[in-house]
PDB file of C-alpha atoms in Angstrom:
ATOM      1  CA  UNK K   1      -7.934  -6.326   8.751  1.00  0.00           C
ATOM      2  CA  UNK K   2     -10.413  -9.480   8.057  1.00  0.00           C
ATOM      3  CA  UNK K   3     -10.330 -12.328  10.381  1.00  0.00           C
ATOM      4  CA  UNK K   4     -12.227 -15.597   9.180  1.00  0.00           C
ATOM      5  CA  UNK K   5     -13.022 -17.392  12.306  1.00  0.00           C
ATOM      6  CA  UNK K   6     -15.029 -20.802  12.843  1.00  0.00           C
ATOM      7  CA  UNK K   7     -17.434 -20.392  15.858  1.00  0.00           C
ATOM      8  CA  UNK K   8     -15.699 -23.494  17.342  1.00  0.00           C
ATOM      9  CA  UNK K   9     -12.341 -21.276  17.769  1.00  0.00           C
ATOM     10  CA  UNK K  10     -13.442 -18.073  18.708  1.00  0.00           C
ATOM     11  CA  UNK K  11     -12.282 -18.359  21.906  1.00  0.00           C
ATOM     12  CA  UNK K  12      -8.940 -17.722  20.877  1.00  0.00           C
ATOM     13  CA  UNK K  13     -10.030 -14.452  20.049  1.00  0.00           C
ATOM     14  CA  UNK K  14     -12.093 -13.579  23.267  1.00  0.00           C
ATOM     15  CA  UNK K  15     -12.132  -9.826  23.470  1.00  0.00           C
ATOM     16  CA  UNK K  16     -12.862  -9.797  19.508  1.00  0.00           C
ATOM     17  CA  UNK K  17     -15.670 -11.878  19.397  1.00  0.00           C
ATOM     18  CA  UNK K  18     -17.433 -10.131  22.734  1.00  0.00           C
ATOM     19  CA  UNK K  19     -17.107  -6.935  21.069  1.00  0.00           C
ATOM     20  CA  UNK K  20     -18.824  -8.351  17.628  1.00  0.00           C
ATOM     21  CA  UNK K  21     -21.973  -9.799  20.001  1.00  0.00           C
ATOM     22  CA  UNK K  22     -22.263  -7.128  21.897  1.00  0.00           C
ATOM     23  CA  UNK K  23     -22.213  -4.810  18.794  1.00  0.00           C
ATOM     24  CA  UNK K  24     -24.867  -6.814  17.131  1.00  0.00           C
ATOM     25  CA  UNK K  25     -26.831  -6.217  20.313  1.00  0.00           C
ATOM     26  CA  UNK K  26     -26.358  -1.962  19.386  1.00  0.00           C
ATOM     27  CA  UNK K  27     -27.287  -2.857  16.041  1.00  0.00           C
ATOM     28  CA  UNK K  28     -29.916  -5.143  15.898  1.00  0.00           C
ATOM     29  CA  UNK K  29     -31.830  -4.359  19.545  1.00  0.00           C
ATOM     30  CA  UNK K  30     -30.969  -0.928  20.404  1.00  0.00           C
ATOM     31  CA  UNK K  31     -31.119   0.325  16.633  1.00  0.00           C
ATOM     32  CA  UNK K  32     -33.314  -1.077  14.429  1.00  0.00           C
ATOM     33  CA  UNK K  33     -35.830  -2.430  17.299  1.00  0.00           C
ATOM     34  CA  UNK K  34     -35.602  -6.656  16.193  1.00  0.00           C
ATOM     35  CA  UNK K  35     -37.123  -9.070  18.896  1.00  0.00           C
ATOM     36  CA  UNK K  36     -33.261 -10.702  19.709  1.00  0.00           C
ATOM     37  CA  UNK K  37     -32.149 -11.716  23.011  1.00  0.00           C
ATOM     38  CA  UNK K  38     -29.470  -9.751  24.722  1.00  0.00           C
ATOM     39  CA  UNK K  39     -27.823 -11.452  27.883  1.00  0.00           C
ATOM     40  CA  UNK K  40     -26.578 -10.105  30.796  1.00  0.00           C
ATOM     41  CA  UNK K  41     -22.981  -9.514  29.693  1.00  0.00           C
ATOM     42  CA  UNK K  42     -25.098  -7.319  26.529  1.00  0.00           C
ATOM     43  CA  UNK K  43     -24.288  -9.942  24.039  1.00  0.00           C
ATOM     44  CA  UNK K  44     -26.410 -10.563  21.501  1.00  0.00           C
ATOM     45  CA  UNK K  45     -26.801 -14.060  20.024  1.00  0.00           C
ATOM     46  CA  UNK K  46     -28.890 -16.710  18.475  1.00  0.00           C
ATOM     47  CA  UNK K  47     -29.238 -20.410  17.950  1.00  0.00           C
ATOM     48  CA  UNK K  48     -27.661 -20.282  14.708  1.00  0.00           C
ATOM     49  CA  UNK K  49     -24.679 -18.910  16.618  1.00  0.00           C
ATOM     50  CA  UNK K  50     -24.398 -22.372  17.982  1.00  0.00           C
ATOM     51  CA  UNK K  51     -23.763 -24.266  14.946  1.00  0.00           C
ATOM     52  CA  UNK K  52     -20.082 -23.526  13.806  1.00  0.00           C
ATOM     53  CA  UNK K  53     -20.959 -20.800  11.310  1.00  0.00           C
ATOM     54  CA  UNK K  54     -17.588 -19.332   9.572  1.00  0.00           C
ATOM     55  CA  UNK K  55     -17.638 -15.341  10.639  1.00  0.00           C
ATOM     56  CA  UNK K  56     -15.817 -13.117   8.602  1.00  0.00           C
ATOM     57  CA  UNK K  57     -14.415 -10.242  11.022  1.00  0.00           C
ATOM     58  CA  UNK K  58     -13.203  -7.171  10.525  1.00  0.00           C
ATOM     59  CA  UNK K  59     -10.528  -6.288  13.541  1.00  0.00           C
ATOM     60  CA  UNK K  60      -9.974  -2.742  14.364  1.00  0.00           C
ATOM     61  CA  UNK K  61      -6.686  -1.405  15.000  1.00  0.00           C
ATOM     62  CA  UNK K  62      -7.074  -2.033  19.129  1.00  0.00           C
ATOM     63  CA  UNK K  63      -8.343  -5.066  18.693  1.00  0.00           C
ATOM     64  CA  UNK K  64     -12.291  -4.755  18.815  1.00  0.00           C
ATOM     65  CA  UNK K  65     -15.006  -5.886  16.293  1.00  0.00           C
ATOM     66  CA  UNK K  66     -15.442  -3.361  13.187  1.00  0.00           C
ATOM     67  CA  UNK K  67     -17.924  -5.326  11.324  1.00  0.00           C
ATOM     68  CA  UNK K  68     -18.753  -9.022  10.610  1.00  0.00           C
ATOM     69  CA  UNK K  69     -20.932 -11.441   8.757  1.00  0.00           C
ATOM     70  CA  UNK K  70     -22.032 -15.086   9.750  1.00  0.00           C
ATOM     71  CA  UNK K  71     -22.036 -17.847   6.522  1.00  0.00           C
ATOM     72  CA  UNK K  72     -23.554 -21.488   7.317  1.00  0.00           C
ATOM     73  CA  UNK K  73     -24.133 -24.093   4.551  1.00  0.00           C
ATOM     74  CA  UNK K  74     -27.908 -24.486   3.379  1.00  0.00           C
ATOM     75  CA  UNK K  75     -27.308 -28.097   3.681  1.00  0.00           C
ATOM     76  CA  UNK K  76     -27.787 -27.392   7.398  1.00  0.00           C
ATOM     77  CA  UNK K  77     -30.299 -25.333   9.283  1.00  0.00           C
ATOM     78  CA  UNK K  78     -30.250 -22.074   7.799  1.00  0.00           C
ATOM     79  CA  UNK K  79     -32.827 -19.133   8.989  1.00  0.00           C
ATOM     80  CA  UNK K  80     -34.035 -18.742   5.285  1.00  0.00           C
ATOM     81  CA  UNK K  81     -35.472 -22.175   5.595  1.00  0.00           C
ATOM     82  CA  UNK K  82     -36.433 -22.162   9.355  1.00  0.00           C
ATOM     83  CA  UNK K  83     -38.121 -18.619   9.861  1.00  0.00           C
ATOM     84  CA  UNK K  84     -38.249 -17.332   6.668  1.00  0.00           C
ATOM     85  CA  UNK K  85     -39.543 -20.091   4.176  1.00  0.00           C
ATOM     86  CA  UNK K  86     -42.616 -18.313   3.433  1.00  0.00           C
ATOM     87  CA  UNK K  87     -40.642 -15.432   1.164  1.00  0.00           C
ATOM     88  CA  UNK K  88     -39.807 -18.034  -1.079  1.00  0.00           C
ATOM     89  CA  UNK K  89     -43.139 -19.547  -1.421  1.00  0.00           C
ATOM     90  CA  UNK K  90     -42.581 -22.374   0.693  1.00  0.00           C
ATOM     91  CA  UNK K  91     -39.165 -23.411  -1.356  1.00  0.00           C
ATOM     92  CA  UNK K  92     -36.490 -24.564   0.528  1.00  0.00           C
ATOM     93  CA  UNK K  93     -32.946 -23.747  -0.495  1.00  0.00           C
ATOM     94  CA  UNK K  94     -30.692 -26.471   0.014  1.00  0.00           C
ATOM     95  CA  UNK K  95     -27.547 -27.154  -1.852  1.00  0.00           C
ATOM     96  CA  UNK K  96     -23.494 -27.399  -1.327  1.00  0.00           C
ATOM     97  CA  UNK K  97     -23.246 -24.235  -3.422  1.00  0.00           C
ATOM     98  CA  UNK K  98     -25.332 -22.223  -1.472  1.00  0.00           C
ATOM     99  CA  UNK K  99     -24.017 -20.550   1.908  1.00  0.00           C
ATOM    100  CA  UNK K 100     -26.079 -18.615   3.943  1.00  0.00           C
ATOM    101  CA  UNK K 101     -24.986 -14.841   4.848  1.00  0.00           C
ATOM    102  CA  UNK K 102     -26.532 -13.688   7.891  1.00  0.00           C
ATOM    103  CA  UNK K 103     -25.643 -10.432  10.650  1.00  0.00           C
ATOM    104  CA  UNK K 104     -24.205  -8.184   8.626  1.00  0.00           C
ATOM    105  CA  UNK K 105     -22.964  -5.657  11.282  1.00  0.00           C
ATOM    106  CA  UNK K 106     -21.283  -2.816  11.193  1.00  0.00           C
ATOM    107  CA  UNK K 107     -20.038  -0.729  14.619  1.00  0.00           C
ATOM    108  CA  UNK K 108     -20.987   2.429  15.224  1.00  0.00           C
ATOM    109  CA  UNK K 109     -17.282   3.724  14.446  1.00  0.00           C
ATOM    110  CA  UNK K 110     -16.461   1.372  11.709  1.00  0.00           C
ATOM    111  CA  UNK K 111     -14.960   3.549   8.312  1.00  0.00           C
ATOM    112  CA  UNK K 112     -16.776   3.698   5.177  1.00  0.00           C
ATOM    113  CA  UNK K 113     -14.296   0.709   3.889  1.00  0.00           C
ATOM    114  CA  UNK K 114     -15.321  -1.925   6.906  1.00  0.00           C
ATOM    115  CA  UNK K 115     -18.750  -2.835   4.659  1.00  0.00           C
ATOM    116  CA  UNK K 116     -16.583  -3.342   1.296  1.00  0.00           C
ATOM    117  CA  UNK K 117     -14.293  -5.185   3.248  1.00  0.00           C
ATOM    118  CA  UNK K 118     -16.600  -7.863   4.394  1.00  0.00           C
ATOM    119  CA  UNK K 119     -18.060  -8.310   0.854  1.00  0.00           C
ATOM    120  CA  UNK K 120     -14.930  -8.892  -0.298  1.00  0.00           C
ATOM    121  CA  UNK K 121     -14.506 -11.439   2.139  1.00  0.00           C
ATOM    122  CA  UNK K 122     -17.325 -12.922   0.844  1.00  0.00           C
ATOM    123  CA  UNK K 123     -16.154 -13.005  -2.293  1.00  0.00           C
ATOM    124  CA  UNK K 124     -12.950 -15.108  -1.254  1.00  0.00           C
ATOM    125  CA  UNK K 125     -15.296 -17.468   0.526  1.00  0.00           C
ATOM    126  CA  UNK K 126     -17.305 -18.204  -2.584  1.00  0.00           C
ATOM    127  CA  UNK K 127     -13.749 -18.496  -4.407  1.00  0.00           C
ATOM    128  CA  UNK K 128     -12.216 -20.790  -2.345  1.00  0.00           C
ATOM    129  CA  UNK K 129     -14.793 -22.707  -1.240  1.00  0.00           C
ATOM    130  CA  UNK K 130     -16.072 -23.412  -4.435  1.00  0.00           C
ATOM    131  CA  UNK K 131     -19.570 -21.662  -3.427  1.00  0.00           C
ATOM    132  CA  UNK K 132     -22.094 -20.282  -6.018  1.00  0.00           C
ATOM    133  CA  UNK K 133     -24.072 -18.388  -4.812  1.00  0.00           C
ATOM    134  CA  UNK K 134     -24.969 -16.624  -1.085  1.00  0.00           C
ATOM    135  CA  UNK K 135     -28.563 -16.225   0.099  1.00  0.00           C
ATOM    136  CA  UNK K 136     -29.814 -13.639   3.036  1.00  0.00           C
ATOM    137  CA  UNK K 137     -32.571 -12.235   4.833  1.00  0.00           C
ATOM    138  CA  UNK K 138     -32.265  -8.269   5.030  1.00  0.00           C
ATOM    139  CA  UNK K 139     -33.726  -5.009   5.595  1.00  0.00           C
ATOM    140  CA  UNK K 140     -34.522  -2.568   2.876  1.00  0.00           C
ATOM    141  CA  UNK K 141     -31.985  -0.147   4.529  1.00  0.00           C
ATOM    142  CA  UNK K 142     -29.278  -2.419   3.444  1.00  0.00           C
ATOM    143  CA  UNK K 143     -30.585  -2.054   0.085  1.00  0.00           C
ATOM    144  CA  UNK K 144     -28.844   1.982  -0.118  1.00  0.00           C
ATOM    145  CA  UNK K 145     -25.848  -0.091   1.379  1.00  0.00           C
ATOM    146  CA  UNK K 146     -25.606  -2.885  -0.618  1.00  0.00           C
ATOM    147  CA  UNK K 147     -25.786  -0.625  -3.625  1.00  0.00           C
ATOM    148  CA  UNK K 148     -22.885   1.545  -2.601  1.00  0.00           C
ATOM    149  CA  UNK K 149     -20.671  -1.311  -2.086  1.00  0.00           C
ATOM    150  CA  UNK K 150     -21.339  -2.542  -5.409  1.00  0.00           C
ATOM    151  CA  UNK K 151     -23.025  -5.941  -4.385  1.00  0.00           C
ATOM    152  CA  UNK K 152     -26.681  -5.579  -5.188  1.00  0.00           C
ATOM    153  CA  UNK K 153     -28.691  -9.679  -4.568  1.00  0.00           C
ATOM    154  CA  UNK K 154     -31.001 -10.472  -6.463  1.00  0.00           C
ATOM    155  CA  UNK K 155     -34.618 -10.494  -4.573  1.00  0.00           C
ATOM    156  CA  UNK K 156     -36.079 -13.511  -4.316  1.00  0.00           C
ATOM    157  CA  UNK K 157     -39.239 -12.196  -1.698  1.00  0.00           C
ATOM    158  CA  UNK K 158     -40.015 -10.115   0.217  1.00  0.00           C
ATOM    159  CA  UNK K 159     -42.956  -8.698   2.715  1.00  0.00           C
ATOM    160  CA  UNK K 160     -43.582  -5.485   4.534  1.00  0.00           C
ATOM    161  CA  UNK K 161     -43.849  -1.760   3.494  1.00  0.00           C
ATOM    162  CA  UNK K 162     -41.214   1.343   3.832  1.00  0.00           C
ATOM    163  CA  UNK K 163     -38.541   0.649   6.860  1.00  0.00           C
ATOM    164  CA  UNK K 164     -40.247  -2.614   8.159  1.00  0.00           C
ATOM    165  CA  UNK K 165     -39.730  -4.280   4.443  1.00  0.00           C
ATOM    166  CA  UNK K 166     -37.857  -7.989   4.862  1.00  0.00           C
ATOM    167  CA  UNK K 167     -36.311  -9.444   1.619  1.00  0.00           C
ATOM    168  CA  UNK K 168     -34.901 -12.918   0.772  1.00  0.00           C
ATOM    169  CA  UNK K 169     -31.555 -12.251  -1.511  1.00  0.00           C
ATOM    170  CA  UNK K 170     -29.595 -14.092  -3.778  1.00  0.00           C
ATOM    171  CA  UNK K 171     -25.904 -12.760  -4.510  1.00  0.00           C
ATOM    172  CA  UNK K 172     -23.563 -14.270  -7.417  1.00  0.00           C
ATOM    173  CA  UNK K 173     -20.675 -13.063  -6.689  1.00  0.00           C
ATOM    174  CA  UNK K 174     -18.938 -12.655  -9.893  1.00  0.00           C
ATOM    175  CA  UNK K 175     -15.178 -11.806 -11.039  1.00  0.00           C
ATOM    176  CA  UNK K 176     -16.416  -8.400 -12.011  1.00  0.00           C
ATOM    177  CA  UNK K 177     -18.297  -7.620  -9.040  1.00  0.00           C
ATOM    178  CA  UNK K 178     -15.559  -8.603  -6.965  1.00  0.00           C
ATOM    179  CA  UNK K 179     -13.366  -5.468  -9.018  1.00  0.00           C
ATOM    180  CA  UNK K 180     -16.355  -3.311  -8.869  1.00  0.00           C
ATOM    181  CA  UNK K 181     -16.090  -3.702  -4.716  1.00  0.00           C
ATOM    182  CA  UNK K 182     -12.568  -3.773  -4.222  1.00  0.00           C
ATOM    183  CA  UNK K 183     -12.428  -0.684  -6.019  1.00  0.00           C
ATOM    184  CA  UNK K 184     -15.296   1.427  -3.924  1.00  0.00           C
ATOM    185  CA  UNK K 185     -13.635   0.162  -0.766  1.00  0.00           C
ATOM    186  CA  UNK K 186     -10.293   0.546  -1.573  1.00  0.00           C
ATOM    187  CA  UNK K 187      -9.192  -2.654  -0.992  1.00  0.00           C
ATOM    188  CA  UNK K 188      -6.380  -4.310  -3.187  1.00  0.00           C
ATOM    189  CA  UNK K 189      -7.861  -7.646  -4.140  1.00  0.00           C
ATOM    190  CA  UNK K 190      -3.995  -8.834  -3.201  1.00  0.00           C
ATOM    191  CA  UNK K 191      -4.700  -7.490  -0.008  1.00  0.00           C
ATOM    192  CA  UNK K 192      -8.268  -9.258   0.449  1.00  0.00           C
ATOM    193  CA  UNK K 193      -6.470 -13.155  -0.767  1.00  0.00           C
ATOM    194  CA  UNK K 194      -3.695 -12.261   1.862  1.00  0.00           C
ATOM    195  CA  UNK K 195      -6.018 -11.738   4.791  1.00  0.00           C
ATOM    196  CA  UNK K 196      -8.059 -14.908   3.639  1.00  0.00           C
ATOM    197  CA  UNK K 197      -4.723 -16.974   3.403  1.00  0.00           C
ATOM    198  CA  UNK K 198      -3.356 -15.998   6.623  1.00  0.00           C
ATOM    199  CA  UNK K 199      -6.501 -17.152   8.492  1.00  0.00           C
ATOM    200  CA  UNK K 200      -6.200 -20.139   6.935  1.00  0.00           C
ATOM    201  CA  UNK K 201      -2.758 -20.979   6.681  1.00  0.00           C
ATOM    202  CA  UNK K 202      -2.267 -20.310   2.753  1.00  0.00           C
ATOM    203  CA  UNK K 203       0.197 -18.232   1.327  1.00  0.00           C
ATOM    204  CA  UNK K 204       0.927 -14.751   2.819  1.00  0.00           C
ATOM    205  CA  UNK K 205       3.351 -13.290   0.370  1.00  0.00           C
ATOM    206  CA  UNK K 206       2.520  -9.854  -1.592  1.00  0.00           C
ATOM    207  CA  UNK K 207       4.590  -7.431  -3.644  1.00  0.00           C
ATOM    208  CA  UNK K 208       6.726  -4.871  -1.796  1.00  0.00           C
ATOM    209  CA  UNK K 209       4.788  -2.342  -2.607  1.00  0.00           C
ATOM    210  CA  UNK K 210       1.687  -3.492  -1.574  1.00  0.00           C
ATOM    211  CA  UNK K 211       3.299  -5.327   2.252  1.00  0.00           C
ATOM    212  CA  UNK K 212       4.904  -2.208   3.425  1.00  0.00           C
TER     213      UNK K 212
END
């Protein structure tokens, strides 16, 4: 299941959220190589990490981290602007509409649905916070990913060649392409607004056939 989670309260959810850093760790130091720190309890995070960002979660069945994302507003300090400002020609993108999507990780045993599942969180972000669009730094092997779940940005910049290429994205994420991704993950959309609502006390109720 999804867990939306406000940095400020993820103590509440201790064993969850060590699992999620020290998976980003795997993912981001051991894996793909990135200059990040990792601490001595193997956690990896950032300064951006200290800033209340909203993380959408994905919970395994014991309990542990799955997969997860990191949104902050780009009326704040965002990476894109910070580190990253040069992809967009010096531009800054700043606006009430526009969240930030940064750390998309998955664990090494997540299922094939974990990725669809965050993007559909996503999606219920931009719906119900009234958000237009999300920006994000990523890798061009989340390009093959990003295409599978049916969530393809729109690139903005980019700089490098072959596995080392960076790329500033833009996704709207529209009524359709919410469908399109709730149908490769397998994911009722009733079941995506439930997990939303429960994190943040909304409504809970679904049809029998879709609770049991």
């Amino acid at each position: 299941m999804l867990r939306y989670i406000y940095a400020n309260d993820l103590h509440k959810f201790s064993d969850l959220a060590h699992s999620m850093f020290v998976d980003r760790a795997d993912q981001f130091k051991t894996r793909l190589g990135w200059d990040v720190a990792v601490d001595s309890s193997g956690e990896e995070r950032d300064e951006y990490d200290t800033l209340n960002p909203l993380y959408v979660i994905w919970e395994q069945p014991d309990g542990s981290h799955g997969g997860s994302m990191r949104f902050l507003p780009t009326t704040g300090r965002v990476m894109v602007n910070d580190i990253f400002g040069h992809l967009t020609d010096g531009v800054s993108i700043c606006s009430p509409f526009i969240w930030e999507c940064t750390r998309f990780c998955l664990s090494r045993d997540a299922s094939s649905k974990v990725a669809g599942a965050l993007m559909l969180g996503g999606g219920e972000i931009m719906r119900n916070f009234s958000i237009d669009h999300f920006v994000g730094v990523f890798d061009r092997r989340m390009i093959r990913i990003y295409r599978a779940i049916g969530s393809s940005p729109d690139v903005l910049g980019s700089e490098g060649q072959g596995r080392d290429q960076i790329n500033v994205g833009l996704w709207e994420f529209s009524p359709g392409a919410y469908d399109i991704v709730a149908q490769r993950s397998g994911i009722a959309p009733e079941i995506s607004r439930m997990w939303f609502d429960r994190s943040f006390g909304g409504p809970t109720d679904l049809p029998m056939a879709l609770s049991a």
